[in-house]
XYZ file of C-alpha atoms in Angstrom:
393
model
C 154.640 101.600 7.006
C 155.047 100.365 10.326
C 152.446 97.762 11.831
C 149.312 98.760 14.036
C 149.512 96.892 17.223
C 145.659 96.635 17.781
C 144.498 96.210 21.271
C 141.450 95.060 22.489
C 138.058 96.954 21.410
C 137.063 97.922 25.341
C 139.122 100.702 26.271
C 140.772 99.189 29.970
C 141.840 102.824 31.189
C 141.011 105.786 31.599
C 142.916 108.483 29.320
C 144.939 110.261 32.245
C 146.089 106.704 33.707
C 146.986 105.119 30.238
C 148.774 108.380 29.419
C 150.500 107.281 32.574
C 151.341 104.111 31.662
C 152.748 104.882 28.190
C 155.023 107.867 29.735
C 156.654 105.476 32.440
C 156.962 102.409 30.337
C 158.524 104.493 28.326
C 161.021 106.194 30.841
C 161.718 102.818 31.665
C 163.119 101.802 28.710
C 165.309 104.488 28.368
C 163.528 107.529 27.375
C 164.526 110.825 28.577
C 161.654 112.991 27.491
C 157.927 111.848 26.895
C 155.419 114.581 25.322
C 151.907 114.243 23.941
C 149.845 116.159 21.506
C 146.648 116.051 20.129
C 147.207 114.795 16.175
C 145.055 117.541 14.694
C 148.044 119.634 15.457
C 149.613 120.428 12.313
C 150.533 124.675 13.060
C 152.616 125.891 10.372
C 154.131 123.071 9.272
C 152.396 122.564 5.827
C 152.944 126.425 4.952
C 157.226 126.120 6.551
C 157.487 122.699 4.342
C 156.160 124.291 1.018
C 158.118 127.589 1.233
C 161.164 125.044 2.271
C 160.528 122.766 -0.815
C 159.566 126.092 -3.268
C 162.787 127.312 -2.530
C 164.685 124.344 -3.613
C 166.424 123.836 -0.039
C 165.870 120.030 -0.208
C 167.993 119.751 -2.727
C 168.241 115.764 -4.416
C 165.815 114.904 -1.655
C 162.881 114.161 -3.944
C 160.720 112.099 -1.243
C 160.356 115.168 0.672
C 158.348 116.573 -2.801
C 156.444 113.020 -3.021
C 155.343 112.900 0.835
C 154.604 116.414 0.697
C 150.868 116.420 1.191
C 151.368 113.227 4.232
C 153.978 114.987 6.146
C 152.284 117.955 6.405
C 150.028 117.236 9.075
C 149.592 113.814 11.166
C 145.987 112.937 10.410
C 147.155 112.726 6.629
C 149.908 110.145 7.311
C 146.990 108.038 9.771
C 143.067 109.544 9.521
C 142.372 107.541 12.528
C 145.097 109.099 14.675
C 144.086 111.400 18.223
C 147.259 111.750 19.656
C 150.613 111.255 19.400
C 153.215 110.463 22.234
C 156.781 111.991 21.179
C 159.931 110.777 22.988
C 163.350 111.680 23.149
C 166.165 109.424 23.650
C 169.962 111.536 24.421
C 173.426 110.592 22.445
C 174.901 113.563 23.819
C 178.964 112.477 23.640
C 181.164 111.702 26.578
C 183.240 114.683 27.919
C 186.549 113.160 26.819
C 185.556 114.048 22.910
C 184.919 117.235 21.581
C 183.445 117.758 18.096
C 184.815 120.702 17.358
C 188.126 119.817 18.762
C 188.182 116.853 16.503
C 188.206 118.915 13.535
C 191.876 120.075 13.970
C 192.927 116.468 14.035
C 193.752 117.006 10.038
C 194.695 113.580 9.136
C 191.842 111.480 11.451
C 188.131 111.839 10.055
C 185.447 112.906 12.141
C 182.123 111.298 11.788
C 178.862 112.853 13.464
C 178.446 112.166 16.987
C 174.584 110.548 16.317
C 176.853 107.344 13.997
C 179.519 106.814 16.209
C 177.995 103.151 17.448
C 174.536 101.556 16.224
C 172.443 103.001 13.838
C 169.291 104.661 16.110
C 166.717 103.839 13.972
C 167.090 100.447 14.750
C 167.402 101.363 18.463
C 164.633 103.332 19.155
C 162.538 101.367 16.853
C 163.167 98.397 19.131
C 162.225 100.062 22.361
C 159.123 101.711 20.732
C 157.599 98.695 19.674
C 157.716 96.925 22.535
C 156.027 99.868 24.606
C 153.525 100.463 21.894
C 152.797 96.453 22.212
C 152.427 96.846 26.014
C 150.233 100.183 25.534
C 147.727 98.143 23.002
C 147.578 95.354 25.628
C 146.602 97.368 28.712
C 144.285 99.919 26.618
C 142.744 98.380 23.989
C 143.476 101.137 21.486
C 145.723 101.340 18.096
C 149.013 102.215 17.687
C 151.612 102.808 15.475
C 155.104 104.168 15.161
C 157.337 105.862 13.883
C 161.173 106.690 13.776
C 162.354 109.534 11.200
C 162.208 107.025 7.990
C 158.402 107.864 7.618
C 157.199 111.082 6.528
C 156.398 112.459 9.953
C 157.649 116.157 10.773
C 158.950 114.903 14.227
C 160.665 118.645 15.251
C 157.706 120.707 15.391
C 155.621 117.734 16.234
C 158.311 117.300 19.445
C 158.151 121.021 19.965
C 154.052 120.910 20.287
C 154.615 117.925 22.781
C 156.983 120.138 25.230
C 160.180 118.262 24.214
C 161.819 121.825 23.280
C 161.901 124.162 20.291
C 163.502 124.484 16.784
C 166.364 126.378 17.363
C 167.838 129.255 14.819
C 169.408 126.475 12.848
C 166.156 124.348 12.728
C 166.828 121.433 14.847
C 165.434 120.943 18.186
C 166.734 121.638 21.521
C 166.010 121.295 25.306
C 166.747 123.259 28.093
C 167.309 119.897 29.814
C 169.368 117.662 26.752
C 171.116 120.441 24.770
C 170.661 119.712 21.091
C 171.721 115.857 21.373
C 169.235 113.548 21.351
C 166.601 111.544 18.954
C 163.007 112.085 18.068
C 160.403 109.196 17.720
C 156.964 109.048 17.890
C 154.049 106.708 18.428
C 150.497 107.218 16.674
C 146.910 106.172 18.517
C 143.739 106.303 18.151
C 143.094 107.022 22.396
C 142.475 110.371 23.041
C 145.434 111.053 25.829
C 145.921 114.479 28.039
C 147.820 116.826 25.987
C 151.076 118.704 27.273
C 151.900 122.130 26.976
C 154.076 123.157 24.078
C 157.259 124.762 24.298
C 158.745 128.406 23.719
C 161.719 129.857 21.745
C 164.373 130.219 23.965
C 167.386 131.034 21.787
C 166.759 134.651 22.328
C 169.748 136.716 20.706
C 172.114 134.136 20.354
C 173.285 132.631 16.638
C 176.332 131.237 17.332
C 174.805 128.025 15.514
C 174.253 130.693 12.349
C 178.206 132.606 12.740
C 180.280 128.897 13.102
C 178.473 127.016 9.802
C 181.567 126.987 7.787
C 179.050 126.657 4.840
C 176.680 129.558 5.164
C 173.753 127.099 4.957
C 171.402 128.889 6.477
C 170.097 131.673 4.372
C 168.151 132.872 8.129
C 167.298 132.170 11.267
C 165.284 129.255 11.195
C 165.901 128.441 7.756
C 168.408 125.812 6.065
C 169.407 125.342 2.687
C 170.224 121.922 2.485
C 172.073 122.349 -0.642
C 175.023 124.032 1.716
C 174.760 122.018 4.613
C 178.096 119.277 5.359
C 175.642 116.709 6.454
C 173.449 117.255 3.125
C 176.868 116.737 0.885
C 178.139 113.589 2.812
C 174.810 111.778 3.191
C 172.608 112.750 1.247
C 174.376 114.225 -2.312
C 175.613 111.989 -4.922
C 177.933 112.740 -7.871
C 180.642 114.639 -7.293
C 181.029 117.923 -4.611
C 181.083 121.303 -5.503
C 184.114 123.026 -5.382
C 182.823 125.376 -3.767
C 182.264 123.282 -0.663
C 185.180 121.016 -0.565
C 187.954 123.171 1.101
C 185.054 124.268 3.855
C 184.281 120.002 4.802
C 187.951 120.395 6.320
C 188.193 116.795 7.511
C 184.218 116.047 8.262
C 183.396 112.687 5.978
C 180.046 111.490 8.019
C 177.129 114.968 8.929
C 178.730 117.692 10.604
C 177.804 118.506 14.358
C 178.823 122.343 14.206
C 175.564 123.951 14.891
C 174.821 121.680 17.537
C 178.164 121.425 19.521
C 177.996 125.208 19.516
C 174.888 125.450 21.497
C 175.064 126.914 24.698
C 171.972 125.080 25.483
C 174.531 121.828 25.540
C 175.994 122.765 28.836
C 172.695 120.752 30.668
C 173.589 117.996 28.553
C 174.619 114.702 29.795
C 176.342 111.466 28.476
C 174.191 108.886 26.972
C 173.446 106.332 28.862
C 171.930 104.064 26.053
C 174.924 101.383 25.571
C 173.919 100.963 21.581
C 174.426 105.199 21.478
C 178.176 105.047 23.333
C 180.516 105.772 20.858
C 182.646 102.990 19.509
C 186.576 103.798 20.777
C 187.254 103.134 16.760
C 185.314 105.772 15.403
C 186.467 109.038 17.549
C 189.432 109.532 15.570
C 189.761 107.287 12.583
C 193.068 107.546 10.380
C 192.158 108.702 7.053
C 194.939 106.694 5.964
C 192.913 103.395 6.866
C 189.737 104.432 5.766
C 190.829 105.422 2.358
C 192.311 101.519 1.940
C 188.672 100.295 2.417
C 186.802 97.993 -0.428
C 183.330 97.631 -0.238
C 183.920 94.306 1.594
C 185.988 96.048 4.203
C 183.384 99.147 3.864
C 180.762 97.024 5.627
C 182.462 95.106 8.437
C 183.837 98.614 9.898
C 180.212 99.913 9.622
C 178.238 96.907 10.197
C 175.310 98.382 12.063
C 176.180 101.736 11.661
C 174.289 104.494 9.927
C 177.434 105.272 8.017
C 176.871 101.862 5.992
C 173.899 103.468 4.092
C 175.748 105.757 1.781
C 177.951 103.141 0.458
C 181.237 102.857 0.230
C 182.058 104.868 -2.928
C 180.455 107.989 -1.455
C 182.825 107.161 1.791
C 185.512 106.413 0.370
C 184.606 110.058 -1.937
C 184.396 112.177 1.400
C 187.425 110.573 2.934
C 189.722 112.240 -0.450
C 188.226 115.640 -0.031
C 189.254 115.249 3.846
C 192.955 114.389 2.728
C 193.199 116.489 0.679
C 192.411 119.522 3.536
C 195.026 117.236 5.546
C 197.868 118.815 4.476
C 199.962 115.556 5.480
C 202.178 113.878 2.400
C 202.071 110.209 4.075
C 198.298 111.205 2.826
C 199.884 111.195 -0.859
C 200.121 107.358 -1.931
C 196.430 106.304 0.048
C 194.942 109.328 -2.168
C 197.562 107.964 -5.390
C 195.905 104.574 -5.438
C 192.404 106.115 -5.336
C 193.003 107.063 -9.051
C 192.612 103.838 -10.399
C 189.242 103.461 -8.600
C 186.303 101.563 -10.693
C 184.310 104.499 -9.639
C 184.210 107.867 -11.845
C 183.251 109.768 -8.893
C 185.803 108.485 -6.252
C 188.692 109.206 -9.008
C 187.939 112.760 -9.423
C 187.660 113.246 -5.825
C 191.264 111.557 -5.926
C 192.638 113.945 -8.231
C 191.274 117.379 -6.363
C 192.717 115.662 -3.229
C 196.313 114.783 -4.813
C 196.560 118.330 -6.360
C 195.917 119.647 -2.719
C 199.121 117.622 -1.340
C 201.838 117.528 -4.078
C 203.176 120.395 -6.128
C 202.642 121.198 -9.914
C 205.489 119.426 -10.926
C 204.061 116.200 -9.267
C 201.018 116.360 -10.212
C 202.107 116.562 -13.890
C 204.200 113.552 -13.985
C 200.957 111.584 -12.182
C 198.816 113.199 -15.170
C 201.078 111.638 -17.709
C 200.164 108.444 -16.231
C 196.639 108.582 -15.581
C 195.030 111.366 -17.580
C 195.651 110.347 -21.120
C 193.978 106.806 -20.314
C 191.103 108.614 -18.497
C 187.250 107.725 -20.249
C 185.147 109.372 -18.095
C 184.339 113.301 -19.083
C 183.570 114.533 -15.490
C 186.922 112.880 -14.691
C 188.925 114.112 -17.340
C 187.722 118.322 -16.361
C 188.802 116.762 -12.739
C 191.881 116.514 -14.465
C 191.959 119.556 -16.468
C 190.936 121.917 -13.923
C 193.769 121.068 -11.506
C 196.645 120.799 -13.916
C 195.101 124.693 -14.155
C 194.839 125.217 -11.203
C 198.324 124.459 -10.139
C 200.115 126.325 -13.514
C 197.931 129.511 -11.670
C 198.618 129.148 -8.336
């Protein structure tokens, strides 16, 4: 858990002008969007979380089941908390790249627009604490913070603060950011003036809902996780559904449909945040490259990066899938040499991709090779399946 800062015990402002403070320190260091609520708020979010976790929508993510009871409502994660100041911090990308654009370029990956440079927990975190320090100083109260890895519920939270509202396909947006931009929060003990919490404004719109290639959302304002792109490449280990694979086209990192769709996105502006510009190398990256990474390699490319915490074996798994949606043959040896991988998982990604890109013929002279010598049972039905899939097709 993050560190209180503890000020000193005489409170040294008033609430209205330390609210003050807090919101243009804040601003200062890069904000775009300050809100504050009172942290007795909790609305619906203990009753939205349960039906979400009751319905199995979180999928492998068993912390959300163990920080169930503390991330329903504020006071539970801190007792002594009275408000909470949310902020919002914009990595909306430049006007030269298009997300959904990206996704014809078959053979280059596309990674999620939020991990195209420096991982933003670290970012925000930075910037938070040394605001929160400044806060404590000049107030005397407590403070603590918080950036997504804590079991806060920072969307409905943001939306009680006036930062905008959870959109059909539950994120948040703003009628001045779009959907692109970052939640964090910091925890006191003060009592601070309270904002006005924001309205639905998606109105009859669900273009967010119609472009999921997935069909992760069972409803408005409902996601199954278990369908979602950014669930499967992050989050899911073992081996991807078939179901899913075809529908990830070329998407190895999240998947920024729902959000690039927005209309909401046309008040959006470029980031201004250096640490949140995209990195030139990571707009397009050849598939062919990526798929010639060891875990050595794996690291310097993402060194910083949010990417670098699922490991290179789950990379390196969601880079196959993507060739094999490529439909390019120069794809054919990268995805070859991915069959003698030490990992079970990354093979049998490696033969669903090759099966996409060679013919049946091919693919039974590789399976001559490689099958027969195969240990691992998931592997070997990797195997199976697409020597039957190909004799049907």
């Amino acid at each position: 858990m993050t560190p209180v800062y503890a000020g000193r015990m005489e409170q040294l402002l008033d609430p209205v002008k330390a609210k003050q403070f807090l919101v243009d320190d804040l601003v200062e260091q890069g904000f775009d969007r300050v809100g504050v609520l009172s942290a007795e708020e909790s609305g619906d979010n203990p009753h939205r979380l349960k039906e979400f976790i009751g319905s199995g929508y979180h999928g492998s993510m068993d912390w959300m089941v163990t920080t169930q009871d503390r991330r329903s409502a504020p006071k539970s994660l801190w007792p002594d908390a009275r408000s909470i100041a949310m902020v919002a911090m914009n990595y909306s990308p430049s006007q030269a790249y298009d997300p959904l654009e990206a996704l014809l370029q078959k053979s280059a990956a596309t990674i999620s627009c939020y991990a195209h440079n420096r991982d933003y927990h670290d970012v925000i975190k930075g910037k938070l604490k040394q605001a929160a320090g400044r806060f404590a100083a000049k107030t005397g109260a407590q403070v603590k913070i918080f950036v997504d890895t804590a079991p806060v519920m920072e969307k409905p939270l943001a939306q009680k603060a006036g930062l905008g509202w959870q959109g059909k396909h539950t994120n948040l947006v703003s009628r001045e950011l779009g959907s692109w931009f970052f939640l964090g929060s910091i925890f006191t003990d003060m009592a601070l003036p309270i904002d006005d919490a924001d309205s639905d404004h998606c109105g009859t719109c669900q273009s967010c809902l119609d472009i999921c290639p997935t069909n992760a959302f069972p409803a408005p304002y409902k996601l199954d996780a278990r369908r979602c792109i950014s669930y499967l490449t992050i989050e899911h280990a073992g081996p991807i559904d078939h179901e899913f694979r075809k529908k990830m086209g070329n998407r190895i990192y999240g998947c920024d449909d729902c959000l690039a769709i927005c209309p909401w996105n046309k008040f959006a502006r470029q980031a201004t945040e250096a640490k949140l510009q995209a990195r030139k190398d990571l707009l397009h990256p050849r598939l062919e490259s990526l798929l010639a990474l060891d875990d050595a390699a794996f690291r310097a490319l993402f060194s910083g990066s949010p990417v670098k915490r699922i490991g290179r074996n789950r990379f390196i798994r969601n880079c196959l899938i993507a060739a094999g949606n490529s439909q390019d043959e120069a794809l054919v040896e990268p995805v070859q040499s991915r069959l003698d991988d030490d990992d079970p998982v990354v093979r049998g990604a490696a033969i669903w991709a090759l099966s996409q890109l060679v013919n049946k013929a091919a693919l039974k002279t590789i399976a001559v090779r490689y099958a027969e010598r195969e240990t691992d049972d998931d592997v070997k039905a990797e195997w199976q399946l697409a020597l039957e899939n190909q004799e049907n097709a």
